[in-house]
Coordinates of N, CA and C in Angstrom, one line a residue:
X1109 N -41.3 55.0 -188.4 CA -41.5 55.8 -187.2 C -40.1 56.2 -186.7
X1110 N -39.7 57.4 -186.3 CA -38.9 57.7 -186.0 C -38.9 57.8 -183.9
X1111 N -38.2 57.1 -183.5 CA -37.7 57.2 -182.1 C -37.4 58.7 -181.8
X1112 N -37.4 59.4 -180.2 CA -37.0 60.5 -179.9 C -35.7 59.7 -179.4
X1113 N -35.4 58.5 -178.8 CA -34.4 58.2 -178.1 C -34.3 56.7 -179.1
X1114 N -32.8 56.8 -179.6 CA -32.6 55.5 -180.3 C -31.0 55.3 -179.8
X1115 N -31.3 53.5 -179.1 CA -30.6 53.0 -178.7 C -29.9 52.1 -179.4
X1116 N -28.4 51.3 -179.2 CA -27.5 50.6 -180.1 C -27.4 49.9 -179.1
X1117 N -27.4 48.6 -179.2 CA -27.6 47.0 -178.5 C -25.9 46.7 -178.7
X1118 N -25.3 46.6 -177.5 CA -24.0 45.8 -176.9 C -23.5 45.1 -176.2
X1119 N -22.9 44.1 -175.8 CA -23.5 43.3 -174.5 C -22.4 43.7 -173.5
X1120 N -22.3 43.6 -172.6 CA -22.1 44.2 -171.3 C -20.6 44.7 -171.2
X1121 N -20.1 43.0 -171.3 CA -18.5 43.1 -171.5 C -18.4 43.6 -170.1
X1122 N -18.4 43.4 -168.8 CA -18.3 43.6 -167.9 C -18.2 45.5 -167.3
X1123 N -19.3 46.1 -168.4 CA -19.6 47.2 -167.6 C -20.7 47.3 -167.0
X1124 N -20.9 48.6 -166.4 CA -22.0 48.5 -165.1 C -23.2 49.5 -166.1
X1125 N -24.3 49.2 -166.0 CA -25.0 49.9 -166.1 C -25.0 51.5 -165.7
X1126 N -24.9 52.5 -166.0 CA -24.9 53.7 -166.0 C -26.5 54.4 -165.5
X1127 N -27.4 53.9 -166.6 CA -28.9 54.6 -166.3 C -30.1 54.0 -166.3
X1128 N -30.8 53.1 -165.8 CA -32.1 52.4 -166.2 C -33.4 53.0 -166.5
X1129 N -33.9 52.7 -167.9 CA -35.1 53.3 -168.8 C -36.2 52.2 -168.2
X1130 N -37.1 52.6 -168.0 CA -38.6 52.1 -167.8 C -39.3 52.4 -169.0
X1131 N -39.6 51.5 -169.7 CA -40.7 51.3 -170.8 C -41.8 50.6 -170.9
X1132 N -42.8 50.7 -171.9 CA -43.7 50.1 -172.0 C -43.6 49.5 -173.7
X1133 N -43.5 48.1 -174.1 CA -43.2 47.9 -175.4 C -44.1 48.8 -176.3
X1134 N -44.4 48.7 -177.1 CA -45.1 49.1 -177.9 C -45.3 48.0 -179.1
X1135 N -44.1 47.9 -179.7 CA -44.0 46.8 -180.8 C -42.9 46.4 -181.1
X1136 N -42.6 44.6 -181.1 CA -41.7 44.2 -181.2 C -41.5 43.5 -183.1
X1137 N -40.5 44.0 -183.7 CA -40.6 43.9 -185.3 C -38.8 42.8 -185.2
X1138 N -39.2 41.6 -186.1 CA -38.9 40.7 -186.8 C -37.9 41.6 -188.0
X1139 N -36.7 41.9 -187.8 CA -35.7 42.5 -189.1 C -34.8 41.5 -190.1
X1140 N -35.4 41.2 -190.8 CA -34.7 40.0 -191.4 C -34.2 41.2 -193.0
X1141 N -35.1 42.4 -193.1 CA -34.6 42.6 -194.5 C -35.1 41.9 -195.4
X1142 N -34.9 43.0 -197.1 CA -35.2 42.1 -197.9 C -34.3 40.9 -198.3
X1143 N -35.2 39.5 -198.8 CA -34.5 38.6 -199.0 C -33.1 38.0 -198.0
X1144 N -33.5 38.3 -196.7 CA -32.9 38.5 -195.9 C -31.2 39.0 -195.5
X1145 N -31.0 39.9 -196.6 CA -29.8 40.5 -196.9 C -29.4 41.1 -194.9
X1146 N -30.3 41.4 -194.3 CA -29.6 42.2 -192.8 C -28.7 41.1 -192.3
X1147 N -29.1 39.4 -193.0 CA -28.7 38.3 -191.5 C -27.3 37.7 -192.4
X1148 N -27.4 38.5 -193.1 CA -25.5 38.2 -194.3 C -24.9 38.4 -193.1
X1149 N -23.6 36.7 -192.9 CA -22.8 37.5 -191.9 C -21.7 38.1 -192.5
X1150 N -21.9 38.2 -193.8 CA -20.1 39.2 -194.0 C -20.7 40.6 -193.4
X1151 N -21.6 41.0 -193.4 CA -21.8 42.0 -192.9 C -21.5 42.5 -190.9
X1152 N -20.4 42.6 -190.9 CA -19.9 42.7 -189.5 C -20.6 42.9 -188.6
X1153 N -21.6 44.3 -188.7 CA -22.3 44.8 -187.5 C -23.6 44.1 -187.2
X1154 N -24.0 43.2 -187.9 CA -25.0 42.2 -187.4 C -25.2 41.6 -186.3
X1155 N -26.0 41.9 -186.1 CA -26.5 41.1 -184.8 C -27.7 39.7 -184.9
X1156 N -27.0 38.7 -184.2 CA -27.8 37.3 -184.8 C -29.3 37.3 -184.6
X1157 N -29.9 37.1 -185.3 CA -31.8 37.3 -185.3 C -32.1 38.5 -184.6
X1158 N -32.3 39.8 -185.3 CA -32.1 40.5 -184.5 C -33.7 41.3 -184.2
X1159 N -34.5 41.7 -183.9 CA -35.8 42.3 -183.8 C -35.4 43.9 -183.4
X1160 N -36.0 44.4 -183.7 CA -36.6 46.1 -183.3 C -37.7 46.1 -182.4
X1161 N -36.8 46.8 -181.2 CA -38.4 47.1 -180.4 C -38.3 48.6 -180.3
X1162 N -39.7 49.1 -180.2 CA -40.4 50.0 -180.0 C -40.9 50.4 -178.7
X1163 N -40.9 51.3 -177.8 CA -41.2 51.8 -176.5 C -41.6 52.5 -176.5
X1164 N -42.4 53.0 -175.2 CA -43.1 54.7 -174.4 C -41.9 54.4 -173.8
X1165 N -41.2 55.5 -173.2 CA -40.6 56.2 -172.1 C -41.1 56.1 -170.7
X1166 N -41.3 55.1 -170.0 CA -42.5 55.3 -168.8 C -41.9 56.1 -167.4
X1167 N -40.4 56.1 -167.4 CA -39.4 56.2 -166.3 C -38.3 56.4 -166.6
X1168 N -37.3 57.5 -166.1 CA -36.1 57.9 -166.0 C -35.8 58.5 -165.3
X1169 N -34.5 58.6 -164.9 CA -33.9 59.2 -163.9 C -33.9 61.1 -164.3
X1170 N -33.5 61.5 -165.6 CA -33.7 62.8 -165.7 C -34.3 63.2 -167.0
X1171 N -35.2 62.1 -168.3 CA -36.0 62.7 -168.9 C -37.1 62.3 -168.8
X1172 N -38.1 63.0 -169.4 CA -39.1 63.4 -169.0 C -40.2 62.0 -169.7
X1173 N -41.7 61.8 -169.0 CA -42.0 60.7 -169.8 C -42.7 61.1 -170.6
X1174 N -43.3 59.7 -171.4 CA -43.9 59.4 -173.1 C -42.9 60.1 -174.3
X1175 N -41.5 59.8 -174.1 CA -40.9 60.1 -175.3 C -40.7 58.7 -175.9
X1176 N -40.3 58.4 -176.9 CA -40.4 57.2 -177.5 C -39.1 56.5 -177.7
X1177 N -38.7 55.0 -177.8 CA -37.2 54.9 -177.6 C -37.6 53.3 -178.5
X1178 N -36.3 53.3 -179.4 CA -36.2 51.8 -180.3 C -34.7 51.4 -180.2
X1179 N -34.8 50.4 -180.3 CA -33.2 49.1 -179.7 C -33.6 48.6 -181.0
X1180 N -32.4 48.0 -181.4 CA -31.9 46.9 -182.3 C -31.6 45.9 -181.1
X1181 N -32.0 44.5 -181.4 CA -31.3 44.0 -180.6 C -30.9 42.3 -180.6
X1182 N -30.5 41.4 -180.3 CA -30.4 39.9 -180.6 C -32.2 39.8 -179.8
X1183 N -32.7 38.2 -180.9 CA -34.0 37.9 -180.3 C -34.0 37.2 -178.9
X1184 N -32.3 36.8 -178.9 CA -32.2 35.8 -177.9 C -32.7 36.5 -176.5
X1185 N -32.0 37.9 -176.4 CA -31.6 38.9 -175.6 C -33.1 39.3 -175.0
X1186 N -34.1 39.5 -175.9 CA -35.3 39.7 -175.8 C -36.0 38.9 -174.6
X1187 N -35.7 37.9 -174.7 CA -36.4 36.6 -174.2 C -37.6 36.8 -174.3
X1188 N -38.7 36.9 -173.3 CA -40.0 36.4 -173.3 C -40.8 37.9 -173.4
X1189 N -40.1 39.1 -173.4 CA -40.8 40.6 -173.5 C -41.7 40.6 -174.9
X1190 N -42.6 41.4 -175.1 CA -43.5 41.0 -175.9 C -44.3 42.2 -175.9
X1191 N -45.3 43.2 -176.8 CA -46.0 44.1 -177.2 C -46.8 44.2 -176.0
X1192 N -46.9 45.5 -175.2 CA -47.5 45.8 -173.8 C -46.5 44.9 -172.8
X1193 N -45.6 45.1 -172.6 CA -44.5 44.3 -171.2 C -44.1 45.6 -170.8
X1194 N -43.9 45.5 -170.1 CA -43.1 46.7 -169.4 C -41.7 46.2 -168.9
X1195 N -40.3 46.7 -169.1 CA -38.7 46.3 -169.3 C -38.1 47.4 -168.5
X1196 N -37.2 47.1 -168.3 CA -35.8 47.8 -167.8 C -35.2 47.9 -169.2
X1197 N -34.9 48.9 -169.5 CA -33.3 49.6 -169.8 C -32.2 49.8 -169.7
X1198 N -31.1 48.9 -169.7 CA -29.8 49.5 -168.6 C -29.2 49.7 -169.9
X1199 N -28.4 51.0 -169.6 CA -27.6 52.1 -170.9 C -26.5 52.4 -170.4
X1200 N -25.5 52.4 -171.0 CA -24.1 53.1 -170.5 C -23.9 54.3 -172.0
X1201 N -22.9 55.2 -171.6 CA -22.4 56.4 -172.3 C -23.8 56.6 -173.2
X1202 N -24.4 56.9 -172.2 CA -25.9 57.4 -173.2 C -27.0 56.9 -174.3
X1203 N -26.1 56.6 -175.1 CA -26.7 55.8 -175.7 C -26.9 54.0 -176.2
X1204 N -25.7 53.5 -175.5 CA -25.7 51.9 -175.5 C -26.5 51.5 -175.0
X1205 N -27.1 50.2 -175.3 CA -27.9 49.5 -173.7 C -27.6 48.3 -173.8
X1206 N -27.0 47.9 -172.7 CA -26.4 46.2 -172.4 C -27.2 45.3 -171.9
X1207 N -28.7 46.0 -171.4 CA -29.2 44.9 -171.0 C -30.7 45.1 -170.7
X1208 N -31.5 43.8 -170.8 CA -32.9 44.5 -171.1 C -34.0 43.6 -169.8
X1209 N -34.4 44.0 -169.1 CA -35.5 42.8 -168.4 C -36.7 43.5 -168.5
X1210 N -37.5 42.1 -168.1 CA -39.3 42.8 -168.1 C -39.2 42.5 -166.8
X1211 N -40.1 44.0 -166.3 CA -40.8 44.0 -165.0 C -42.2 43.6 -164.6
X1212 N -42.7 43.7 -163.8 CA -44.3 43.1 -163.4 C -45.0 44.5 -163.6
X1213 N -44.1 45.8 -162.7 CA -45.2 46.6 -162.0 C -44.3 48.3 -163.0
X1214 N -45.5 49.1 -163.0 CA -44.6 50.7 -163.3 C -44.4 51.1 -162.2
X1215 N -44.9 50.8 -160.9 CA -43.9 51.0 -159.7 C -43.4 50.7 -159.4
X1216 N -42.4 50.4 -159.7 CA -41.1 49.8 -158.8 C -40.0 50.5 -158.8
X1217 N -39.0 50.0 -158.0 CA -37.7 50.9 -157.4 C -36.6 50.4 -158.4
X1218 N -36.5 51.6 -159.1 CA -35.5 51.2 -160.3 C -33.5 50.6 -159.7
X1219 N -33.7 51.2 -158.7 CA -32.3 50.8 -157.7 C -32.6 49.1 -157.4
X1220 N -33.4 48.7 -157.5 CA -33.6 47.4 -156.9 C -33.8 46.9 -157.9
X1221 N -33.7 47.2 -159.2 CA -33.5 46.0 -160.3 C -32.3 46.0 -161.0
X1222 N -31.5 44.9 -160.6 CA -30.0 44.3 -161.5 C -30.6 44.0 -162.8
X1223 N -29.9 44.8 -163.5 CA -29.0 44.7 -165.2 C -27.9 45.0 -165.3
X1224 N -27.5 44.0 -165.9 CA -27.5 42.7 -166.8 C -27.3 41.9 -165.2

């Protein structure tokens, strides 16, 4: 499946979130690769256990909803978000995102939720 919005997982490093995405999971995938060649660490740009999630678009600040959006990301990072959760987003220069939480509600005030 190809994403309309595909995101690259970085950790914060003391920047500020730029834009927060409102999602709805869709599906969270286990990337180990064959024979688990992705979790080689000579391979630099690895990220430790890393999962693919899958999303709706539910909320943004200026595009439009139900476009679809996938993160690479550490499982750690993930924590307890899971297929049908609904998350925050936080993205800097457009395409990064440093940081991910699940929310309760799709109403809520995207200003009122800290990421990272």
């Amino acid at each position: 499946m190809s994403a309309d919005i595909e995101l690259t997982w970085e950790w914060p490093a003391d920047r500020a979130v730029e834009q927060k995405l409102l999602v709805k999971v869709l599906d969270v995938n286990e990337n180990s690769g064959y024979f688990s060649f992705n979790k080689t660490p000579s391979i630099a740009s690895n990220l430790p256990d890393p999962v693919t999630v899958s999303a709706k678009l539910m909320a943004q600040e200026e595009e439009p909803k139900n476009k679809t959006v996938e993160l690479t990301l550490p499982k750690l990072e993930l924590g307890s978000i899971k297929t049908d959760d609904l998350a925050i987003l936080g993205v800097v220069e457009g395409k990064i995102c440093i940081c991910i939480k699940s929310v309760e509600s799709e109403n809520i005030d995207l200003d009122k939720i800290s990421c990272p």
